[in-house]
Tab-separated table of C-alpha atoms in Angstrom:
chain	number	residue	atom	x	y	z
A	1	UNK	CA	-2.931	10.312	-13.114
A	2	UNK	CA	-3.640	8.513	-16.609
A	3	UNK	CA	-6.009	10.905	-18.460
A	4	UNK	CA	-8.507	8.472	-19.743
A	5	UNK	CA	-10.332	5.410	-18.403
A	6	UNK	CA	-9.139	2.203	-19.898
A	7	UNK	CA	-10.600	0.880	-22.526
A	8	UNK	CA	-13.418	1.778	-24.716
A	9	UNK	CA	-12.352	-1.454	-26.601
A	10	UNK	CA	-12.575	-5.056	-25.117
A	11	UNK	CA	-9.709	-7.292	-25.908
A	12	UNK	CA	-12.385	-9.459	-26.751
A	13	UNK	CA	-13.472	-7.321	-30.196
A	14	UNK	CA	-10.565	-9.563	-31.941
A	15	UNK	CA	-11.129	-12.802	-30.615
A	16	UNK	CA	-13.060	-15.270	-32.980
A	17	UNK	CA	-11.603	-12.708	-36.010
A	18	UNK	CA	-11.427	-15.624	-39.328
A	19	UNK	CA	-11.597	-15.437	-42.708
A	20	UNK	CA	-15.104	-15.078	-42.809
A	21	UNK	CA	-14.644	-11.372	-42.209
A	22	UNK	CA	-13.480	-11.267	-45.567
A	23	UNK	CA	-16.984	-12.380	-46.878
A	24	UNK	CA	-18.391	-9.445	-45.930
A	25	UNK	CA	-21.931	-8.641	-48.145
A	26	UNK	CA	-20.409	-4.946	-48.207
A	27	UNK	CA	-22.056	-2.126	-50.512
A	28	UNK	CA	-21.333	1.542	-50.669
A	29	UNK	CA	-23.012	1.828	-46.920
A	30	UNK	CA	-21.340	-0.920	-45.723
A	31	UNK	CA	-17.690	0.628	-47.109
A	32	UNK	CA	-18.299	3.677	-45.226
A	33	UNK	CA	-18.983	1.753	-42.106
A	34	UNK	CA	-16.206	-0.208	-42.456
A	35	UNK	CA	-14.368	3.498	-42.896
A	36	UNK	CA	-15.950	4.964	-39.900
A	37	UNK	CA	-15.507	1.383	-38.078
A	38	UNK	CA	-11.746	1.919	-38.907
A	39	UNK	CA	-11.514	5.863	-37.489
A	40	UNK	CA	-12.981	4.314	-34.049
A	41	UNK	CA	-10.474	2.180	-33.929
A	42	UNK	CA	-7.850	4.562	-35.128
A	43	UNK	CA	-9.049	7.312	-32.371
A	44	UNK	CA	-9.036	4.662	-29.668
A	45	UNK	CA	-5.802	3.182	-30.272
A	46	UNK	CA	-4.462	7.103	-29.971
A	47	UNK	CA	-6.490	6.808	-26.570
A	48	UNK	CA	-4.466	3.966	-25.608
A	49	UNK	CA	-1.128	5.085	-26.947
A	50	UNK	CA	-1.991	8.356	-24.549
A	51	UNK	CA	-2.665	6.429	-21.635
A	52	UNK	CA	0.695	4.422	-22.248
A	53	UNK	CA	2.556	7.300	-22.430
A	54	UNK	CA	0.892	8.564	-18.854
A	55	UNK	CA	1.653	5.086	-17.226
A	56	UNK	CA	5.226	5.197	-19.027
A	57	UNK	CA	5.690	8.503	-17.185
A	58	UNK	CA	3.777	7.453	-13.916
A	59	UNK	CA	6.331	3.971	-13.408
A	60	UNK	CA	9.253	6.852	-14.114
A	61	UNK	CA	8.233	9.036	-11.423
A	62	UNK	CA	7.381	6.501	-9.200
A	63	UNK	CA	11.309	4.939	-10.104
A	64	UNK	CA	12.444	8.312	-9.001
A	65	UNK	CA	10.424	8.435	-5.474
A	66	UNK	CA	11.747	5.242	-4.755
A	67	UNK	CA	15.813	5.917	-5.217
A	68	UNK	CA	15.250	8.853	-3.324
A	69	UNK	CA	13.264	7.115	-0.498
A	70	UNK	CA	15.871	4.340	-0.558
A	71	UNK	CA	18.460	7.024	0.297
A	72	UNK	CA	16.448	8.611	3.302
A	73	UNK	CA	15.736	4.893	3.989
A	74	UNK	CA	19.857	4.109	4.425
A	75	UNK	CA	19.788	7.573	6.381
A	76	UNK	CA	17.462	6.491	8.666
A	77	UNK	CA	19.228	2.964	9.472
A	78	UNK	CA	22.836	4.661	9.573
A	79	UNK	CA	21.472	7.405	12.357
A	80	UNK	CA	19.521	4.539	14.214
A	81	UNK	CA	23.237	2.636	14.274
A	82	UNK	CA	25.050	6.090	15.375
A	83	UNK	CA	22.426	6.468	17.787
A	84	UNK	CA	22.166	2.970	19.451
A	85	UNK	CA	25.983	3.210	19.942
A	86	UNK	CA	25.637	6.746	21.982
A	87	UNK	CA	23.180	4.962	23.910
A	88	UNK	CA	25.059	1.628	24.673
A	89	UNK	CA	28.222	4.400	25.265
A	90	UNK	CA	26.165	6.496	27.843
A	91	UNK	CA	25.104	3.409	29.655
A	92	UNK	CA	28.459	2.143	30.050
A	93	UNK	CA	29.129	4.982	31.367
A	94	UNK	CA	26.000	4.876	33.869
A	95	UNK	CA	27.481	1.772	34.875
A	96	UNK	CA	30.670	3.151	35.666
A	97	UNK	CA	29.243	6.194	38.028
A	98	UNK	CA	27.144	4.301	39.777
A	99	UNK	CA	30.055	2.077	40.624
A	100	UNK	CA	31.959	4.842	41.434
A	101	UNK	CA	28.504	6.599	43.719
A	102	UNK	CA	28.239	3.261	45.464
A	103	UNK	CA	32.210	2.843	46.366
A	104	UNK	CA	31.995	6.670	48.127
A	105	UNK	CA	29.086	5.645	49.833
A	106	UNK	CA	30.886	3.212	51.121
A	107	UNK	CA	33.869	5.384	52.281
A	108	UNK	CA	31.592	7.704	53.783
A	109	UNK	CA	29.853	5.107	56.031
A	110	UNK	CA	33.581	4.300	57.162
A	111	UNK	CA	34.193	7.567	57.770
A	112	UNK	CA	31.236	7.941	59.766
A	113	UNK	CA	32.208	4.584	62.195
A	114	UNK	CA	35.897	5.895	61.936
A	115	UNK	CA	34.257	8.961	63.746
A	116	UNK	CA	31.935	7.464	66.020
A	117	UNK	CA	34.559	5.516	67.577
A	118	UNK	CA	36.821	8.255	68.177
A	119	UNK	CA	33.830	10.172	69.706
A	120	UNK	CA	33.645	6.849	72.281
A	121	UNK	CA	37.152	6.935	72.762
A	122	UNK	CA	37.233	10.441	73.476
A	123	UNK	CA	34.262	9.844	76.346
A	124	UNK	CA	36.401	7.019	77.700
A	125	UNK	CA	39.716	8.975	78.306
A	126	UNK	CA	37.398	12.065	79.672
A	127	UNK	CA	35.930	9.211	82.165
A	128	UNK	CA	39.529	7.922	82.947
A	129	UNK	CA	40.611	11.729	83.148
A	130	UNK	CA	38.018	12.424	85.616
A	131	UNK	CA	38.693	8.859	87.177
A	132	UNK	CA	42.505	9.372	87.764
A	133	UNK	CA	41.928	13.060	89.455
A	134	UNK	CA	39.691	11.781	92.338
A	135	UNK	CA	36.414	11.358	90.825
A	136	UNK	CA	35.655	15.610	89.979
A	137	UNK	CA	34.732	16.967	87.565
A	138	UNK	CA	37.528	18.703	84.735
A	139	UNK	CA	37.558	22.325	86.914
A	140	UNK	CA	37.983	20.436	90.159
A	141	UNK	CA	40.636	18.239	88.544
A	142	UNK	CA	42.351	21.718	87.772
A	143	UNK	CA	41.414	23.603	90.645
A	144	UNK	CA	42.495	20.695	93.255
A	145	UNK	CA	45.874	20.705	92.522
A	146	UNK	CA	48.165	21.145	95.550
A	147	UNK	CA	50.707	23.725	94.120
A	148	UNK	CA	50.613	26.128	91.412
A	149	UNK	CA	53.178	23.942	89.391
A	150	UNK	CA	50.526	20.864	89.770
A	151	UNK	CA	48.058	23.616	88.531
A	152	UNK	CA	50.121	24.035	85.541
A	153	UNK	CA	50.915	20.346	85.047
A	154	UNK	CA	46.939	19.310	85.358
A	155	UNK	CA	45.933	22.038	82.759
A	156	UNK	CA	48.498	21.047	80.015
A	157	UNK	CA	47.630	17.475	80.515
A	158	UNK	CA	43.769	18.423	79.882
A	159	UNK	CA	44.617	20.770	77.015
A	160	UNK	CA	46.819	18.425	75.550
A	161	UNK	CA	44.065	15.216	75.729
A	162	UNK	CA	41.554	17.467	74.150
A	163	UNK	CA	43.538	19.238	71.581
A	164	UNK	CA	44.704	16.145	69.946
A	165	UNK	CA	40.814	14.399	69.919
A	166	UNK	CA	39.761	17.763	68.206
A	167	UNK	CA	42.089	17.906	66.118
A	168	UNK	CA	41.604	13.953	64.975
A	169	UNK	CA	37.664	14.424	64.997
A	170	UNK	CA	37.776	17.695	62.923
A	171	UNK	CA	40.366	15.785	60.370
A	172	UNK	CA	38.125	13.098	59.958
A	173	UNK	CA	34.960	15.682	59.805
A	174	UNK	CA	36.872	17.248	57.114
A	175	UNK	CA	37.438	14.206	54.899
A	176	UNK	CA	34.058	13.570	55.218
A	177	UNK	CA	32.753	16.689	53.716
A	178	UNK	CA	35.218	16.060	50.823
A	179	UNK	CA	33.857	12.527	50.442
A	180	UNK	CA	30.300	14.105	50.094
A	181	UNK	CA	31.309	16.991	48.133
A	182	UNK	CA	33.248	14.424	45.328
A	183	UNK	CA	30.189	12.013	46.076
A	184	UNK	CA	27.524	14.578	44.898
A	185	UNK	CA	29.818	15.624	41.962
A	186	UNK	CA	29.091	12.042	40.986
A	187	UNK	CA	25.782	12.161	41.406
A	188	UNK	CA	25.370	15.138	39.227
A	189	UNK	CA	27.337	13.611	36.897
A	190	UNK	CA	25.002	10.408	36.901
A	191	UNK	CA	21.569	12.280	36.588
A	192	UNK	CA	23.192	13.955	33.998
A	193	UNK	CA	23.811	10.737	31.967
A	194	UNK	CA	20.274	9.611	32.630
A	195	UNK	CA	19.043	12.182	31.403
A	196	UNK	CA	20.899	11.972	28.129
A	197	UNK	CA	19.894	8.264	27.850
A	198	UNK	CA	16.392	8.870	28.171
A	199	UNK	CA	16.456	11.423	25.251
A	200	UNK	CA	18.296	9.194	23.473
A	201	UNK	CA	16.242	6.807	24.029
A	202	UNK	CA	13.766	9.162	22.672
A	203	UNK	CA	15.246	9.925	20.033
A	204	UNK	CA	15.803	6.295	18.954
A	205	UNK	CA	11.930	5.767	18.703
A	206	UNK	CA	11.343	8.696	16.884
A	207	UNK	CA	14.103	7.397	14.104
A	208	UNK	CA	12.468	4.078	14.501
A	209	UNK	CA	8.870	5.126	13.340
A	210	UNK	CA	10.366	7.682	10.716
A	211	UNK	CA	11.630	3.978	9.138
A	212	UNK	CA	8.625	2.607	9.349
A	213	UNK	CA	6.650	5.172	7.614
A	214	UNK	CA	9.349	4.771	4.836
A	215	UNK	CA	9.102	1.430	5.066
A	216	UNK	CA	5.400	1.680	4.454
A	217	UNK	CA	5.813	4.405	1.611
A	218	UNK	CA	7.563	2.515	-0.094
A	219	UNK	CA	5.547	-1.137	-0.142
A	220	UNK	CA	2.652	1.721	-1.375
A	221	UNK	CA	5.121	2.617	-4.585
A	222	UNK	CA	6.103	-0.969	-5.472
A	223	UNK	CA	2.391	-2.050	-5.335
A	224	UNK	CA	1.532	1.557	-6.974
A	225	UNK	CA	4.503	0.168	-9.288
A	226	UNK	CA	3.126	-3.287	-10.130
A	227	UNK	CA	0.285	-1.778	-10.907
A	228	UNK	CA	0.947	0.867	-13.362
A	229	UNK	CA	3.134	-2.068	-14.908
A	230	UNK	CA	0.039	-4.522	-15.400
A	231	UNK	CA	-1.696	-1.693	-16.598
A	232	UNK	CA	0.467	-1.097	-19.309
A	233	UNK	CA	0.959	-4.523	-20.237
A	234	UNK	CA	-3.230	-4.705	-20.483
A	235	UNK	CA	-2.950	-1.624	-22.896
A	236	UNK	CA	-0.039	-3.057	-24.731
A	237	UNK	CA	-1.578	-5.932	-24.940
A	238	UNK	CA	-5.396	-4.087	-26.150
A	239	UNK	CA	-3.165	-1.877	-28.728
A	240	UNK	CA	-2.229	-5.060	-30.493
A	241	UNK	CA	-5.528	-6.373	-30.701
A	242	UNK	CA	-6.760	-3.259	-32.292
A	243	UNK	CA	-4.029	-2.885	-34.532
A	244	UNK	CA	-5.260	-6.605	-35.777
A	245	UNK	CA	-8.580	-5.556	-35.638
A	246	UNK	CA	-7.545	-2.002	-37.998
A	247	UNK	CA	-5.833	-4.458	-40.446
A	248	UNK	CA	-8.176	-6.560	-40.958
A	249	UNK	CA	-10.793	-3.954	-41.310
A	250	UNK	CA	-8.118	-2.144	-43.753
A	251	UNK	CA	-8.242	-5.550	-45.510
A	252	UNK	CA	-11.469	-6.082	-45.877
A	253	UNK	CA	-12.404	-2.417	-47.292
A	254	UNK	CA	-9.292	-3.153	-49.751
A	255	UNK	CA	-11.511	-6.663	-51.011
A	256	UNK	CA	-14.953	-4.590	-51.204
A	257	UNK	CA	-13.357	-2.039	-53.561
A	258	UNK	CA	-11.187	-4.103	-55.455
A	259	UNK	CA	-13.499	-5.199	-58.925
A	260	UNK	CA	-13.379	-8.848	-59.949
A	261	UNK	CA	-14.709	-10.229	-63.279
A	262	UNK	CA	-18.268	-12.188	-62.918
A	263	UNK	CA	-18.825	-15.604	-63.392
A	264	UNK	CA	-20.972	-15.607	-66.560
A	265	UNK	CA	-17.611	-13.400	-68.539
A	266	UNK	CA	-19.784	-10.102	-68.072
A	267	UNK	CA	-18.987	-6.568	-67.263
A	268	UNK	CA	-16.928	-6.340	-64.144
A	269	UNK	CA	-18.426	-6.128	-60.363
A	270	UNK	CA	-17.109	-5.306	-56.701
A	271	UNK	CA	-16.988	-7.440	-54.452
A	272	UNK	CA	-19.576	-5.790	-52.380
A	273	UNK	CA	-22.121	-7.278	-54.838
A	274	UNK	CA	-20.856	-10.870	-54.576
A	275	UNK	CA	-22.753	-12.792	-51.691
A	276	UNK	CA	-20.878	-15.560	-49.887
A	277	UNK	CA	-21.319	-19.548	-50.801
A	278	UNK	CA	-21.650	-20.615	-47.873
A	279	UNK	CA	-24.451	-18.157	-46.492
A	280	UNK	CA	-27.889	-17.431	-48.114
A	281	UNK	CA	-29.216	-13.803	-48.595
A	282	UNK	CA	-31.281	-13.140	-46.291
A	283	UNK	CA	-34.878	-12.032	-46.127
A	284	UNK	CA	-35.949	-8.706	-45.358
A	285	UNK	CA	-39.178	-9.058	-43.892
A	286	UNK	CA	-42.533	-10.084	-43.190
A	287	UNK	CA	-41.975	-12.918	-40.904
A	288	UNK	CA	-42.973	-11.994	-37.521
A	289	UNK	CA	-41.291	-13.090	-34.106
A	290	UNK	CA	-41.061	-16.594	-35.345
A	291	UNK	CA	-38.885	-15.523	-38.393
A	292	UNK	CA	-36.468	-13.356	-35.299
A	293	UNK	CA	-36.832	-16.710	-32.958
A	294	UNK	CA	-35.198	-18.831	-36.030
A	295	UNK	CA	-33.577	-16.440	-38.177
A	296	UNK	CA	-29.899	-17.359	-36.432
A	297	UNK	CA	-30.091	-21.125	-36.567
A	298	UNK	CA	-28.719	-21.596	-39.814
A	299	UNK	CA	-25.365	-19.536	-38.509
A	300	UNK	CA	-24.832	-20.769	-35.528
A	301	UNK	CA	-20.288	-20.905	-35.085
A	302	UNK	CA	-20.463	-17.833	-37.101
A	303	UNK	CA	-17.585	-16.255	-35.032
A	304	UNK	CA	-18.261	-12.735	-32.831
A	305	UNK	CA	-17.296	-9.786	-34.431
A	306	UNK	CA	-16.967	-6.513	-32.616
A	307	UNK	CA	-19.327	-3.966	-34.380
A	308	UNK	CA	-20.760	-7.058	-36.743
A	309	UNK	CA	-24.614	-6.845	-37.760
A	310	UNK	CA	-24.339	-9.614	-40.876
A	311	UNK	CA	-23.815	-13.145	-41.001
A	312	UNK	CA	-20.314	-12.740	-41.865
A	313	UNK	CA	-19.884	-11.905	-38.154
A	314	UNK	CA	-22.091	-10.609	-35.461
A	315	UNK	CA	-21.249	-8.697	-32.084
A	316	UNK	CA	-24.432	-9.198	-29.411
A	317	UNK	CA	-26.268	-6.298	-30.532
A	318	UNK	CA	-25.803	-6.405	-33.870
A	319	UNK	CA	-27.408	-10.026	-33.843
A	320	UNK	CA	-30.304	-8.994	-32.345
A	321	UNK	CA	-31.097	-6.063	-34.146
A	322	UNK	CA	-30.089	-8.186	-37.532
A	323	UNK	CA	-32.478	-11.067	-36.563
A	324	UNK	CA	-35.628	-8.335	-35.553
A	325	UNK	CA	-35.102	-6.967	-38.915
A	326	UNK	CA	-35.709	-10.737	-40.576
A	327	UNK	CA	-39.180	-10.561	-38.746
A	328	UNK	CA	-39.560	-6.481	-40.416
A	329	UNK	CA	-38.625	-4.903	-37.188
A	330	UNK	CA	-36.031	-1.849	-36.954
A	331	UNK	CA	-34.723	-1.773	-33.569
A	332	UNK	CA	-30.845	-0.105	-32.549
A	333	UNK	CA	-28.186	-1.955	-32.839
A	334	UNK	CA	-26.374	-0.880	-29.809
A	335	UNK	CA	-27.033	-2.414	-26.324
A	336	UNK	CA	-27.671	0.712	-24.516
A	337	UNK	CA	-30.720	1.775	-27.058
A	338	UNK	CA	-31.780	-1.892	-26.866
A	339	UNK	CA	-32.175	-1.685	-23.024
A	340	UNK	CA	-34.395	1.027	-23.557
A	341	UNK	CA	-36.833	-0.471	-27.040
A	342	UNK	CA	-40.008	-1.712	-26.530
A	343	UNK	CA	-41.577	-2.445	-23.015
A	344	UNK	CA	-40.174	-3.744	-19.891
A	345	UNK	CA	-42.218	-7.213	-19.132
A	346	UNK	CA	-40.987	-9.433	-15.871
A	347	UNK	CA	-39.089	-12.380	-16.050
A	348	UNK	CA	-42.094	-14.074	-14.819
A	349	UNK	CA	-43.999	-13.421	-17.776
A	350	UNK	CA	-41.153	-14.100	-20.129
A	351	UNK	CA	-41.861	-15.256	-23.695
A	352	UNK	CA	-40.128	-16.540	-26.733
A	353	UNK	CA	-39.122	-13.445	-29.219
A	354	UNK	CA	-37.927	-11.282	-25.745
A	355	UNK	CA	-34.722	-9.057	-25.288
A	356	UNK	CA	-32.801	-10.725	-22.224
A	357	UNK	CA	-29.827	-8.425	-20.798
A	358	UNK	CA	-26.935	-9.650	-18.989
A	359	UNK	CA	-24.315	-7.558	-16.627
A	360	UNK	CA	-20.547	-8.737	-18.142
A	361	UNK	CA	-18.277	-5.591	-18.292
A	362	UNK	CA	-21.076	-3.277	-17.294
A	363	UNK	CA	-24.690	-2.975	-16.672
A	364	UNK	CA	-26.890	-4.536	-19.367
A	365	UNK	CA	-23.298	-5.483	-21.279
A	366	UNK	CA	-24.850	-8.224	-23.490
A	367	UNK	CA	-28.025	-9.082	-25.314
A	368	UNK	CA	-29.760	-12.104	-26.445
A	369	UNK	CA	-32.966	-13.332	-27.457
A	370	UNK	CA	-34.471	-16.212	-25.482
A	371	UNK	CA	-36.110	-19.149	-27.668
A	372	UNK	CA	-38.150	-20.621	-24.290
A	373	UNK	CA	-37.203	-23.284	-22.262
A	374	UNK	CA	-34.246	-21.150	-20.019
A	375	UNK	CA	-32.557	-20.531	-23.057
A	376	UNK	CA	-31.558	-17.505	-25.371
A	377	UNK	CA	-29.495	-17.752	-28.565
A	378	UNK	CA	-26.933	-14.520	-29.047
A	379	UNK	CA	-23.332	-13.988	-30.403
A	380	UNK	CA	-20.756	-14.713	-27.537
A	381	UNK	CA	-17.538	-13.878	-27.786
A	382	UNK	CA	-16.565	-17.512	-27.704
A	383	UNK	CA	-18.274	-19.066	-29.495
A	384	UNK	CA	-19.779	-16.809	-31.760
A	385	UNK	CA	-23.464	-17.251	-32.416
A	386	UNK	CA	-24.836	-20.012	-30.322
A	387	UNK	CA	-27.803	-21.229	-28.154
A	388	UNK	CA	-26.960	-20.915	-24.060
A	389	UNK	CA	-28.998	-21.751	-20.857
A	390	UNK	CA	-29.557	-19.127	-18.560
A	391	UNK	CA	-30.764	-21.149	-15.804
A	392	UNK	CA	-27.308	-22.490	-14.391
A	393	UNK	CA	-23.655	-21.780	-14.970
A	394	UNK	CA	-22.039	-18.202	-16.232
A	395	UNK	CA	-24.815	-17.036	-17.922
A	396	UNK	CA	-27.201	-17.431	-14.987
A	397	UNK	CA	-24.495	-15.560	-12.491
A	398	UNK	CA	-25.114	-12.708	-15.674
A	399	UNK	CA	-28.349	-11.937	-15.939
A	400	UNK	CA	-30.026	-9.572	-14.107
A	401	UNK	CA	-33.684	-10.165	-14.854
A	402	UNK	CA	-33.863	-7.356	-17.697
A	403	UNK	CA	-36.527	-8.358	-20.160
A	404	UNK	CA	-37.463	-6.060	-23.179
A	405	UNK	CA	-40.500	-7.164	-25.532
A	406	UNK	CA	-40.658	-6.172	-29.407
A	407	UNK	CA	-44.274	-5.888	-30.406
C-alpha cells in the first residue's frame, strides 16, 4: 500500500502563479519564509516522489498477478475443453449401451415367446399322445399295450416325444440365461458410464466457477490497475506543479537578495526594500472592521498564491489574516486556527467584518470575509482576490454555515 496520503499540496497552489510574484515586498523575515516556504515544498515533493515509487512498484506487482492469473486462466479453459470432450465421449458411449441393453431386451422377449410356444406345442402332442392311445392317461397308454413288444414300442415312442421337447425347452432356457447374463453385463457397464458422466459433469462446474473467480480476480487487478495508473499520473502531474512552484520561489529569493542601485544614484539597496508601482504600502493599523471590509478592493485580480499573505499574491487565509491586520487585528493565518478565532455567531445574525468558512477539499477548506448583501470577498484560486455571492451557485453548495466574528 502507498505509504502516505496524497497530497499535502493542491495542484491548485500553482495556478494563477504571474509575474507579480516577483514583486514581492520581501525583507529579512520575508526571505526566510520564502526559505522555509521552499523546504515545504522540497519535503513534499520527496513525499510525492515516495508515493510514486510505491504506485511504480504496486502497477509492477499487480503486472505480475495478472500474467500469472492469465496462465491459470488458459489452464482453466484448456481442462474445461479436455473435460467437455470426456463427457461428449462417455455419452456417446451411453448411447451406444443403451442401444445395445434395448436390442437384448428384445432377444430375450423372443426367447421367451420362442419358449412359450414350444411349451403349447409340447401340451398339444401330449393331448394327441393321449388322444391316439384311447383317451388314458400316459401309464395306461403304456400299460394297455397288448404284447410286451407293443409295451416296448409305446414306451420308446413316449420317451422319445418327451426327450426331444426337453431337450429343445432346456436349449432355449439356456440361451436365455446367456441373453440375461450378457444383458446385465451391459447394464453394469451402462450405470457405470452414468456414473462417470455425472462426475464429470461435476467436475465441469467446479472448473467452470474456478474461471469465474479468475475471471473476477482479474477485472479487480485491471480496475486496481487503472487506478494505481491515474494515481500516478495525479502525482506526476502535482510533482510538476511543485517543481514550478520551488522555482519560482527559488527565483524570487534570488531577486530579494540580489542589490540594485536606487533611483536617486545613492548607496545600493535589496530588493526587499523596493515596494511595487503598481501597489501602495499598506497601512498597519487603526482602522477598525471597516478598514478589513475595504482593505482588498483596491487588489482585486491579484492572482492566488499558495502560502501568500501580501498583495503580491494571497492564498484564502493569508487574505484574511492580511486584511484584519489593516483594521490592527492579529489573527492566524492558517484556516484551521481561523476556524477556531474569535466567537462562533449564527448565520442568522451574520454581519459585515465576519469569518465565513466553506467545505472545498476538506472541512472549513476556505475562508472569506463577507461585505453584506450574500456576499464575501476572499482569494480564489481562480480568480485570485475577488467579490463572490454565496447565496446561489458553487459557493452556496460550499458553505456550511460557519461564521467566526473578530471583535
Amino acid at each position: 500500500m502507498l505509504k502516505k496520503s496524497v497530497l499535502t499540496v493542491s495542484a491548485v497552489a500553482v495556478v494563477g502563479f504571474s509575474s507579480v510574484f516577483f514583486q514581492t515586498e520581501a525583507n529579512a523575515e520575508s526571505i526566510n519564509n520564502l526559505k522555509d516556504k521552499q523546504s515545504e515544498i522540497q519535503d513534499n515533493r520527496e513525499e510525492i516522489k515516495a508515493d510514486l515509487s510505491d504506485a511504480e512498484s504496486e502497477i509492477a506487482d499487480v503486472l505480475i498477478e495478472l500474467e500469472e492469473l492469465n496462465k491459470e486462466i488458459s489452464q482453466v479453459n484448456h481442462a474445461l475443453t479436455e473435460n467437455q470432450k470426456k463427457m461428449d465421449e462417455t455419452e456417446d458411449s451411453i448411447s451406444s449401451k443403451q442401444a445395445e441393453v434395448d436390442k437384448l431386451e428384445k432377444e430375450i422377449k423372443q426367447l421367451e415367446e420362442a419358449i412359450e410356444k414350444r411349451f403349447d406345442i409340447l401340451k398339444e402332442r401330449a393331448v394327441s399322445y393321449q388322444q391316439s392311445g384311447g383317451n388314458v392317461s400316459y401309464l395306461e397308454v403304456i400299460f394297455g399295450s397288448k404284447s410286451f413288444g407293443d409295451f416296448i414300442n409305446r414306451v420308446s415312442a413316449v420317451n422319445k416325444i418327451s426327450d426331444s421337447d426337453v431337450e429343445l425347452m432346456e436349449k432355449q432356457e439356456a440361451d436365455k440365461k446367456k441373453v440375461e447374463e450378457k444383458q446385465n453385463k451391459v447394464l453394469n457397464s451402462l450405470e457405470e458410464l452414468k456414473d462417470m458422466k455425472a462426475e464429470l459433469e461435476g467436475i465441469q462446474a467446479t472448473i467452470k466457477e474456478q474461471k469465474q473467480e479468475n475471471e473476477s480476480k482479474k477485472d479487480t487487478l485491471k480496475s486496481k490497475k487503472q487506478d494505481l495508473e491515474a494515481l500516478k499520473d495525479e502525482l506526476q502531474v502535482k510533482d510538476s506543479n511543485l517543481a514550478t512552484l520551488e522555482s519560482q520561489v527559488q527565483e524570487s529569493i534570488a531577486a530579494a537578495e540580489q542589490p540594485v542601485a536606487s533611483s536617486d544614484g545613492g548607496e545600493l539597496q535589496t530588493l526587499s526594500n523596493k515596494s511595487s508601482p503598481s501597489k501602495a504600502v499598506v497601512s498597519t493599523g487603526g482602522g477598525g472592521l471597516s478598514t478589513v471590509i475595504n482593505a482588498g478592493y483596491q487588489y482585486l485580480d491579484v492572482p492566488y498564491v499558495w502560502g501568500g499573505k501580501t498583495p503580491s499574491g494571497f492564498d484564502c487565509s493569508g487574505f484574511v489574516s492580511w486584511a484584519f491586520a489593516q483594521g490592527g487585528y492579529s489573527i492566524p493565518s492558517s484556516t484551521s486556527a481561523l476556524a477556531g478565532t474569535g466567537s462562533k455567531v449564527s448565520y442568522s445574525n451574520i454581519q459585515p467584518g465576519d469569518i465565513v468558512f466553506f467545505d472545498t477539499y476538506k472541512k472549513n477548506g476556505h475562508v472569506g470575509i463577507y461585505i453584506g448583501g450574500g456576499k464575501f470577498i476572499g482569494s480564489q484560486s481562480t480568480p485570485g482576490l475577488s467579490v463572490e455571492t454565496m447565496t446561489s451557485g458553487y459557493w452556496n453548495e460550499k458553505f456550511n454555515g460557519h461564521v467566526r466574528r473578530i471583535r
